[in-house]
Structure formats: structure tokens, C-alpha cells
DNA sequence: TATTGTTATACTCTATAACTATA
DNA sequence: TATAGTTATAGAGTATAACAATA
């Protein structure tokens, strides 16, 4: 266990200096940074009317067509009950569809429509603007990779914590 | 502008390989990691019934007593309208109070009650469990500092983007 | 019995507009 | 006119329970 206390004398009645400063707190900084990045994402995609969750769903369908709802929802950390309205929206816009006819007649295979394919190509081009801007802020692809690696350690810790 | 494309030949009709993979996307990883850290925080503070926003408000009042609501809300990225119910809760629990009587009779000076002082001391002790766990997952205080620095770059980029 | 998709519902967070009392 | 605190409200996001169809 890491106890990150600084050496040296410490007075008894100085609670103010013992208080955690938000600027050094992992969760706080993580939240603020995530909000900033999502805000940039939302601004970038305001015209295309795409939200982060919709973006990740369309990307995943494009990468791996034919997956069923539960598979995509679980991979993205979306509850399957909440996935329904999201997918309804994409279907209503003619970007993706649910196809029945597989071996398991309970499930739907998710695919992009031809219009969805075109939309996703534009979406990815626009996304590069956003992502390049974030990578630039970080200091380049190498710094981006360092960040991703550190974030993966937090995520891996969660995996380990679940096994009990 | 950083364009992070890999060299080498690229086929025309292979959209699947051109799609962004969520595992390398800054915003996506940031969100997932933040959820994991907040989940650990919520578990850790389930008994004390403290949410992240309440934690940061109590910490800030403890560090700098006498600030007014708007100052704390703005520093923490909370809309002043949403701060009211949060502060109502802390006051109802007897942890903090709004004191009138300053030069500006519109504003409230925020302070901890004696019970709030005791509560915050316990809260900070419990928080160390959580924070140490996160720092351990990252690989130690040095790795934590690296992460904070990278997140600060994203936040600094936002500051710069606002000036227009 | 278990799983897939679905509906309904509730709770939290966040955002905006408008009010009041003071400045 | 502007600011501090407040109220009301609306929209996302997220969580759980329960159901029908199918396995």
C-alpha cells in the first residue's frame, strides 16, 4: 500500500493544510478532463447531431457488422435496456438497422445501411479533427499513448477488483 | 496539426480497418476510467453517504472557510443553481452552514459546523484508502503525477480554446 | 431455466430561464 | 444595471424490475 505522505514535522491543529487539494486528486482531474474532451466532441459534432455513445455504437457496427445488441451494449458499458432507445434513434435516422433471420431468433444482427456507411465515413473524417486536437493538446501521439496506458492501469485495476 | 496515420500501403475498400478503435480513443478511455474511479469512490463512501461533488465541496470549505457559494460552485464547475440543493443537503445534515453578516448582504459565507469538522476528518481518512488504491493501480505517486500532468494539458487546452 | 430485446420507471446530473434582494 | 442566491423545469445519462418470445 502506497502512503504518499511527505516527511517532516507536522503541527497538530492545522487541518487546512491536511485537506486534499482537488488539483492533485485523480478522480477529480479525470472528471474535469473528461468533461472538457466531451465538450469538444459535442461542439465538433453539433452539426452532425452525434453524441459520444452514438459515435461509439456506429463505429463498432462499422468495424464488426452483425453483432447483436447485447454484445455491443456490453462492450461499450451501456445497459441493454438503455441501448434500445439509442438504437431506435439510429434506425429512425436510417443509419443502421436490426436484421432478424439468424440462427437465434431472439436476437438482432446490427448493420449499417448504405446511408449509414456514407454517414460514418464523414463522421470519421470529422472525428479526426477532434481527436487530432486532443492529441495536439497532449503533446503528440506518444503522449497520447502514455495517457492511454495510465488509464488502462486504472481499468485493469477494476477488472482485478471485480474478481472476488 | 498532428495527423497520426501509419505509413504503408492502404487498400481502397477496407473501411473496417479505417474505423477508430475505441481502445485508442482519448475521450472514450477517459470516460471509462473516470467511471471506474468514481465507482470505487462511491463504494468507499457508501457508508458515509458522500458523493464526489459533496466531497469536493466539503474539502473546499475546510481548506478555505468563508468563501461564498458562487466562488465554490465556479471553482468546482458546478452551476450555482445546482449548488443550492447540494448545500441544502450538507446544511440539513448539520455538516456546514451558510452565514450571513458580511459586507455584501446578498452572499453567504460557507463554513463547517463543529460536527462538520469531525466528519471531514473521518472523511479524509477514508478518502486516503480510495486515493491510495488508485495511486497503487497507476504504479505509484510518480505515475499519478504523470497522469495529472497529462490531464492538465487537456484542461489547459480548453482554457486556450475559450479565449476567442 | 436462462437469454434477448423491450417497456416502464426512477434517480442523478446538468443546463437554462426567471425571480428576489441586494449592490 | 449587475450580482448572489433561489426556484422551477427540462433534458441527458444511468439503474432496476418485469414482461414476451425464444432458447
Short mmCIF file of C-alpha atoms (C1' of nucleotides) in Angstrom, two decimals:
data_model
loop_
_atom_site.label_atom_id
_atom_site.label_comp_id
_atom_site.label_asym_id
_atom_site.label_seq_id
_atom_site.Cartn_x
_atom_site.Cartn_y
_atom_site.Cartn_z
CA UNK A 1 0.00 0.00 0.00
CA UNK A 2 1.38 3.35 -1.01
CA UNK A 3 1.05 6.03 1.62
CA UNK A 4 2.01 9.23 -0.08
CA UNK A 5 2.82 11.35 2.93
CA UNK A 6 5.59 13.87 2.92
CA UNK A 7 8.29 13.62 5.58
CA UNK A 8 8.96 16.33 8.12
CA UNK A 9 7.28 17.74 11.18
CA UNK A 10 3.55 18.31 11.22
CA UNK A 11 1.58 20.51 13.56
CA UNK A 12 -1.39 19.18 15.46
CA UNK A 13 -4.02 21.79 14.76
CA UNK A 14 -3.52 22.56 11.10
CA UNK A 15 -6.43 20.79 9.39
CA UNK A 16 -6.46 23.22 6.47
CA UNK A 17 -3.08 22.08 5.24
CA UNK A 18 -4.05 18.43 5.62
CA UNK A 19 -7.06 18.76 3.36
CA UNK A 20 -6.85 17.17 -0.06
CA UNK A 21 -6.37 19.69 -2.82
CA UNK A 22 -8.62 18.96 -5.77
CA UNK A 23 -5.79 19.75 -8.18
CA UNK A 24 -3.93 16.60 -7.18
CA UNK A 25 -6.89 14.23 -6.90
CA UNK A 26 -7.04 11.59 -9.61
CA UNK A 27 -10.82 11.26 -9.81
CA UNK A 28 -11.43 14.99 -9.80
CA UNK A 29 -8.92 15.73 -12.54
CA UNK A 30 -10.16 12.77 -14.53
CA UNK A 31 -13.73 14.07 -14.41
CA UNK A 32 -12.79 17.61 -15.36
CA UNK A 33 -10.61 16.43 -18.25
CA UNK A 34 -13.31 14.07 -19.48
CA UNK A 35 -15.88 16.87 -19.47
CA UNK A 36 -13.53 19.10 -21.45
CA UNK A 37 -12.88 16.40 -24.04
CA UNK A 38 -16.57 15.54 -24.34
CA UNK A 39 -17.41 19.22 -24.66
CA UNK A 40 -15.02 19.50 -27.59
CA UNK A 41 -16.53 16.34 -29.06
CA UNK A 42 -20.07 17.71 -28.76
CA UNK A 43 -19.06 21.02 -30.35
CA UNK A 44 -17.33 19.19 -33.17
CA UNK A 45 -20.36 17.01 -33.84
CA UNK A 46 -23.08 19.59 -33.21
CA UNK A 47 -23.90 19.79 -36.91
CA UNK A 48 -23.97 16.03 -37.45
CA UNK A 49 -26.05 15.57 -34.29
CA UNK A 50 -23.97 12.72 -32.98
CA UNK A 51 -23.39 12.06 -29.28
CA UNK A 52 -20.44 10.13 -27.91
CA UNK A 53 -22.48 6.98 -27.26
CA UNK A 54 -23.94 7.07 -30.78
CA UNK A 55 -20.48 7.60 -32.21
CA UNK A 56 -19.09 4.56 -30.45
CA UNK A 57 -22.05 2.40 -31.45
CA UNK A 58 -21.80 3.40 -35.13
CA UNK A 59 -18.02 2.85 -35.06
CA UNK A 60 -18.45 -0.57 -33.56
CA UNK A 61 -21.12 -1.64 -36.03
CA UNK A 62 -18.90 -0.42 -38.85
CA UNK A 63 -15.90 -2.34 -37.54
CA UNK A 64 -17.81 -5.52 -36.77
CA UNK A 65 -21.13 -5.76 -38.58
CA UNK A 66 -23.57 -8.43 -37.46
CA UNK A 67 -23.04 -8.25 -33.72
CA UNK A 68 -26.17 -8.41 -31.61
CA UNK A 69 -27.40 -5.60 -29.36
CA UNK A 70 -26.25 -7.17 -26.12
CA UNK A 71 -22.72 -7.66 -27.43
CA UNK A 72 -22.32 -4.05 -28.50
CA UNK A 73 -24.03 -2.67 -25.42
CA UNK A 74 -21.87 -4.70 -23.06
CA UNK A 75 -18.64 -3.85 -24.88
CA UNK A 76 -19.44 -0.15 -24.55
CA UNK A 77 -20.70 -0.28 -20.99
CA UNK A 78 -24.29 0.54 -21.94
CA UNK A 79 -27.16 -1.25 -20.20
CA UNK A 80 -29.14 -3.21 -22.77
CA UNK A 81 -32.36 -1.50 -21.63
CA UNK A 82 -30.84 1.88 -22.45
CA UNK A 83 -29.45 0.64 -25.73
CA UNK A 84 -32.93 0.24 -27.18
CA UNK A 85 -33.76 3.96 -27.48
CA UNK A 86 -30.27 4.72 -28.77
CA UNK A 87 -30.61 2.09 -31.50
CA UNK A 88 -34.18 3.26 -32.24
CA UNK A 89 -32.72 6.68 -32.97
CA UNK A 90 -30.06 5.39 -35.33
CA UNK A 91 -32.65 3.26 -37.09
CA UNK A 92 -35.12 6.17 -37.36
CA UNK A 93 -32.39 8.23 -39.00
CA UNK A 94 -31.78 5.46 -41.50
CA UNK A 95 -28.17 4.94 -40.40
CA UNK A 96 -28.35 1.40 -39.03
CA UNK A 97 -30.81 -1.46 -38.87
CA UNK A 98 -31.70 -4.55 -36.91
CA UNK A 99 -31.77 -7.67 -39.07
CA UNK A 100 -33.55 -10.81 -38.00
CA UNK A 101 -33.02 -14.21 -39.57
CA UNK A 102 -30.02 -15.61 -37.74
CA UNK A 103 -29.92 -18.97 -36.00
CA UNK A 104 -31.07 -17.38 -32.74
CA UNK A 105 -34.42 -15.84 -33.49
CA UNK A 106 -34.41 -13.75 -30.32
CA UNK A 107 -31.50 -11.59 -31.38
CA UNK A 108 -30.94 -8.89 -33.97
CA UNK A 109 -27.83 -8.57 -36.09
CA UNK A 110 -26.83 -4.91 -36.32
CA UNK A 111 -25.66 -3.44 -39.62
CA UNK A 112 -25.14 -0.05 -41.20
CA UNK A 113 -27.43 0.94 -44.04
CA UNK A 114 -25.79 2.25 -47.23
CA UNK A 115 -26.62 5.73 -45.98
CA UNK A 116 -25.10 4.77 -42.65
CA UNK A 117 -21.87 3.75 -44.41
CA UNK A 118 -21.64 7.15 -46.07
CA UNK A 119 -22.51 8.90 -42.85
CA UNK A 120 -19.86 7.01 -40.93
CA UNK A 121 -17.17 7.93 -43.45
CA UNK A 122 -17.96 11.61 -42.95
CA UNK A 123 -18.24 11.06 -39.22
CA UNK A 124 -14.78 9.53 -39.01
CA UNK A 125 -13.29 12.39 -41.01
CA UNK A 126 -14.85 14.91 -38.65
CA UNK A 127 -13.79 12.84 -35.67
CA UNK A 128 -10.15 13.09 -36.76
CA UNK A 129 -10.35 16.88 -36.35
CA UNK A 130 -11.44 16.40 -32.77
CA UNK A 131 -9.04 13.61 -31.91
CA UNK A 132 -6.07 15.38 -33.53
CA UNK A 133 -6.89 18.44 -31.46
CA UNK A 134 -6.86 16.38 -28.27
CA UNK A 135 -3.61 14.65 -29.24
CA UNK A 136 -2.05 18.02 -30.02
CA UNK A 137 -3.05 19.30 -26.60
CA UNK A 138 -1.42 16.28 -25.01
CA UNK A 139 1.80 16.92 -26.90
CA UNK A 140 1.62 14.34 -29.68
CA UNK A 141 0.82 10.67 -30.31
CA UNK A 142 3.48 9.46 -27.91
CA UNK A 143 1.99 11.44 -25.04
CA UNK A 144 -1.44 10.18 -26.05
CA UNK A 145 -0.15 6.63 -25.78
CA UNK A 146 1.26 7.37 -22.32
CA UNK A 147 -2.13 8.68 -21.22
CA UNK A 148 -3.99 5.67 -22.61
CA UNK A 149 -1.57 3.34 -20.85
CA UNK A 150 -2.11 5.05 -17.50
CA UNK A 151 -5.88 4.97 -17.96
CA UNK A 152 -5.66 1.28 -18.84
CA UNK A 153 -3.99 0.66 -15.49
CA UNK A 154 -7.00 2.15 -13.72
CA UNK A 155 -9.30 -0.01 -15.83
CA UNK A 156 -7.20 -3.13 -15.24
CA UNK A 157 -7.35 -2.46 -11.50
CA UNK A 158 -11.12 -2.53 -11.75
CA UNK A 159 -11.03 -5.90 -13.53
CA UNK A 160 -8.88 -7.31 -10.75
CA UNK A 161 -11.15 -5.81 -8.08
CA UNK A 162 -14.20 -7.49 -9.59
CA UNK A 163 -12.74 -10.98 -9.11
CA UNK A 164 -13.77 -11.68 -5.55
CA UNK B 1 -1.60 19.63 -36.58
CA UNK B 2 -0.74 16.08 -35.74
CA UNK B 3 -2.01 13.51 -38.20
CA UNK B 4 -1.34 10.16 -36.69
CA UNK B 5 -1.52 7.91 -39.74
CA UNK B 6 0.64 4.85 -40.10
CA UNK B 7 2.83 4.56 -43.20
CA UNK B 8 2.47 1.81 -45.75
CA UNK B 9 0.00 0.85 -48.48
CA UNK B 10 -3.71 1.06 -47.85
CA UNK B 11 -6.45 -0.69 -49.77
CA UNK B 12 -9.43 1.18 -51.20
CA UNK B 13 -12.35 -0.86 -49.95
CA UNK B 14 -11.40 -1.69 -46.40
CA UNK B 15 -13.49 0.67 -44.27
CA UNK B 16 -13.42 -1.69 -41.30
CA UNK B 17 -9.69 -1.21 -40.77
CA UNK B 18 -10.06 2.56 -41.07
CA UNK B 19 -12.57 2.75 -38.28
CA UNK B 20 -11.41 4.19 -34.98
CA UNK B 21 -10.90 1.58 -32.30
CA UNK B 22 -12.41 2.67 -29.00
CA UNK B 23 -9.37 1.34 -27.13
CA UNK B 24 -7.18 4.09 -28.53
CA UNK B 25 -9.63 6.97 -28.31
CA UNK B 26 -8.78 9.55 -25.66
CA UNK B 27 -12.33 10.58 -24.77
CA UNK B 28 -13.61 7.03 -24.58
CA UNK B 29 -10.80 5.79 -22.34
CA UNK B 30 -11.08 8.89 -20.21
CA UNK B 31 -14.77 8.29 -19.64
CA UNK B 32 -14.37 4.62 -18.81
CA UNK B 33 -11.50 5.31 -16.42
CA UNK B 34 -13.43 8.10 -14.75
CA UNK B 35 -16.42 5.83 -14.23
CA UNK B 36 -14.20 3.17 -12.68
CA UNK B 37 -12.57 5.66 -10.30
CA UNK B 38 -15.93 7.18 -9.33
CA UNK B 39 -17.35 3.71 -8.79
CA UNK B 40 -14.55 2.95 -6.36
CA UNK B 41 -15.15 6.30 -4.68
CA UNK B 42 -18.87 5.60 -4.29
CA UNK B 43 -18.20 2.16 -2.86
CA UNK B 44 -15.67 3.57 -0.45
CA UNK B 45 -18.08 6.27 0.74
CA UNK B 46 -21.29 4.24 0.67
CA UNK B 47 -21.43 4.15 4.47
CA UNK B 48 -20.70 7.83 4.92
CA UNK B 49 -23.20 8.72 2.20
CA UNK B 50 -20.91 11.17 0.48
CA UNK B 51 -20.94 11.78 -3.26
CA UNK B 52 -17.98 13.14 -5.21
CA UNK B 53 -19.46 16.63 -5.52
CA UNK B 54 -20.24 16.75 -1.79
CA UNK B 55 -16.73 15.57 -1.02
CA UNK B 56 -15.15 18.32 -3.08
CA UNK B 57 -17.42 20.98 -1.57
CA UNK B 58 -16.68 19.90 2.00
CA UNK B 59 -12.95 19.74 1.23
CA UNK B 60 -13.00 23.20 -0.24
CA UNK B 61 -14.93 24.72 2.66
CA UNK B 62 -12.48 23.05 5.05
CA UNK B 63 -9.48 24.40 3.16
CA UNK B 64 -10.87 27.89 2.70
CA UNK B 65 -13.70 28.72 5.09
CA UNK B 66 -15.76 31.83 4.40
CA UNK B 67 -15.97 31.61 0.63
CA UNK B 68 -19.35 32.37 -0.88
CA UNK B 69 -21.46 29.88 -2.80
CA UNK B 70 -20.68 31.24 -6.23
CA UNK B 71 -16.95 31.05 -5.61
CA UNK B 72 -17.02 27.42 -4.56
CA UNK B 73 -19.50 26.42 -7.24
CA UNK B 74 -17.48 28.05 -10.01
CA UNK B 75 -14.18 26.61 -8.79
CA UNK B 76 -15.70 23.12 -8.89
CA UNK B 77 -17.56 23.51 -12.17
CA UNK B 78 -20.99 23.34 -10.55
CA UNK B 79 -23.75 25.66 -11.78
CA UNK B 80 -24.84 27.93 -8.95
CA UNK B 81 -28.46 26.85 -9.42
CA UNK B 82 -27.46 23.23 -8.83
CA UNK B 83 -25.29 24.16 -5.89
CA UNK B 84 -28.30 25.18 -3.82
CA UNK B 85 -29.73 21.68 -3.29
CA UNK B 86 -26.28 20.28 -2.64
CA UNK B 87 -25.62 22.88 0.05
CA UNK B 88 -29.13 22.37 1.44
CA UNK B 89 -28.22 18.73 1.97
CA UNK B 90 -24.98 19.48 3.77
CA UNK B 91 -26.78 22.01 5.95
CA UNK B 92 -29.64 19.63 6.73
CA UNK B 93 -27.08 17.05 7.86
CA UNK B 94 -25.52 19.62 10.14
CA UNK B 95 -22.14 19.48 8.40
CA UNK B 96 -21.92 23.00 7.01
CA UNK B 97 -23.80 26.26 7.24
CA UNK B 98 -24.45 29.50 5.43
CA UNK B 99 -23.54 32.54 7.50
CA UNK B 100 -24.90 35.97 6.72
CA UNK B 101 -23.50 39.17 8.10
CA UNK B 102 -20.68 40.07 5.73
CA UNK B 103 -20.32 43.39 3.95
CA UNK B 104 -22.32 42.09 0.97
CA UNK B 105 -25.71 41.14 2.35
CA UNK B 106 -26.62 39.15 -0.74
CA UNK B 107 -23.99 36.47 -0.20
CA UNK B 108 -23.46 33.67 2.29
CA UNK B 109 -20.12 32.76 3.82
CA UNK B 110 -19.78 28.98 3.93
CA UNK B 111 -18.32 27.27 6.99
CA UNK B 112 -18.15 23.81 8.51
CA UNK B 113 -20.01 23.21 11.74
CA UNK B 114 -18.08 21.58 14.61
CA UNK B 115 -19.75 18.32 13.61
CA UNK B 116 -18.72 19.03 10.02
CA UNK B 117 -15.10 19.41 11.14
CA UNK B 118 -15.20 16.00 12.80
CA UNK B 119 -16.96 14.49 9.82
CA UNK B 120 -14.41 15.90 7.40
CA UNK B 121 -11.52 14.45 9.41
CA UNK B 122 -13.06 10.99 9.12
CA UNK B 123 -13.92 11.64 5.50
CA UNK B 124 -10.33 12.49 4.63
CA UNK B 125 -9.04 9.38 6.37
CA UNK B 126 -11.46 7.23 4.38
CA UNK B 127 -10.60 9.11 1.22
CA UNK B 128 -6.95 8.17 1.60
CA UNK B 129 -7.93 4.50 1.31
CA UNK B 130 -9.55 5.24 -2.01
CA UNK B 131 -6.87 7.53 -3.34
CA UNK B 132 -4.04 5.21 -2.30
CA UNK B 133 -5.81 2.40 -4.11
CA UNK B 134 -5.98 4.47 -7.29
CA UNK B 135 -2.35 5.54 -6.99
CA UNK B 136 -1.32 1.93 -6.46
CA UNK B 137 -3.17 0.91 -9.60
CA UNK B 138 -1.33 3.61 -11.51
CA UNK B 139 2.02 2.35 -10.23
CA UNK B 140 2.85 4.88 -7.53
CA UNK B 141 2.87 8.61 -6.82
CA UNK B 142 5.22 9.35 -9.71
CA UNK B 143 2.87 7.74 -12.22
CA UNK B 144 -0.01 9.60 -10.59
CA UNK B 145 1.85 12.85 -11.16
CA UNK B 146 2.42 11.93 -14.81
CA UNK B 147 -1.30 11.30 -15.25
CA UNK B 148 -2.27 14.57 -13.58
CA UNK B 149 0.16 16.43 -15.80
CA UNK B 150 -1.30 14.91 -18.96
CA UNK B 151 -4.84 15.69 -17.80
CA UNK B 152 -3.78 19.26 -17.05
CA UNK B 153 -2.67 19.62 -20.66
CA UNK B 154 -6.18 18.74 -21.81
CA UNK B 155 -7.60 21.26 -19.35
CA UNK B 156 -5.11 23.95 -20.38
CA UNK B 157 -6.09 23.36 -24.00
CA UNK B 158 -9.67 24.13 -23.03
CA UNK B 159 -8.62 27.39 -21.37
CA UNK B 160 -6.83 28.41 -24.55
CA UNK B 161 -9.81 27.41 -26.69
CA UNK B 162 -12.14 29.59 -24.64
CA UNK B 163 -10.21 32.75 -25.45
CA UNK B 164 -11.84 33.73 -28.71
"C1'" DT C 1 -34.48 -22.11 -16.52
"C1'" DA C 2 -31.82 -18.68 -18.99
"C1'" DT C 3 -31.26 -15.16 -22.51
"C1'" DT C 4 -32.69 -11.27 -25.99
"C1'" DG C 5 -34.97 -7.42 -26.64
"C1'" DT C 6 -38.26 -4.50 -24.74
"C1'" DT C 7 -41.14 -1.29 -21.70
"C1'" DA C 8 -41.74 1.37 -17.75
"C1'" DT C 9 -39.86 3.91 -14.28
"C1'" DA C 10 -36.97 6.43 -11.13
"C1'" DC C 11 -32.99 8.83 -9.78
"C1'" DT C 12 -28.98 11.70 -10.56
"C1'" DC C 13 -26.59 15.30 -13.19
"C1'" DT C 14 -26.67 19.03 -15.86
"C1'" DA C 15 -28.47 23.28 -18.13
"C1'" DT C 16 -31.48 27.45 -18.66
"C1'" DA C 17 -34.77 30.97 -17.56
"C1'" DA C 18 -36.73 33.86 -14.39
"C1'" DC C 19 -37.50 35.67 -9.85
"C1'" DT C 20 -35.88 38.44 -5.15
"C1'" DA C 21 -32.95 41.07 -2.66
"C1'" DT C 22 -29.35 43.42 -2.67
"C1'" DA C 23 -25.41 46.13 -4.81
"C1'" DT D 1 -27.74 47.56 -14.42
"C1'" DA D 2 -25.39 43.79 -12.41
"C1'" DT D 3 -24.70 40.14 -8.96
"C1'" DA D 4 -25.91 36.30 -5.21
"C1'" DG D 5 -28.93 33.12 -4.15
"C1'" DT D 6 -33.00 30.79 -5.31
"C1'" DT D 7 -36.89 28.24 -7.73
"C1'" DA D 8 -38.77 25.65 -11.34
"C1'" DT D 9 -38.10 22.84 -15.03
"C1'" DA D 10 -36.36 20.13 -18.78
"C1'" DG D 11 -33.08 17.08 -20.80
"C1'" DA D 12 -29.49 13.61 -20.65
"C1'" DG D 13 -27.49 9.51 -18.56
"C1'" DT D 14 -27.96 5.63 -15.83
"C1'" DA D 15 -30.09 1.88 -12.99
"C1'" DT D 16 -33.57 -1.84 -11.87
"C1'" DA D 17 -37.68 -4.73 -12.38
"C1'" DA D 18 -40.66 -7.16 -15.14
"C1'" DC D 19 -42.55 -8.94 -19.40
"C1'" DA D 20 -42.85 -11.76 -24.15
"C1'" DA D 21 -40.53 -14.52 -27.30
"C1'" DT D 22 -37.23 -17.80 -27.83
"C1'" DA D 23 -33.52 -20.88 -26.40
#
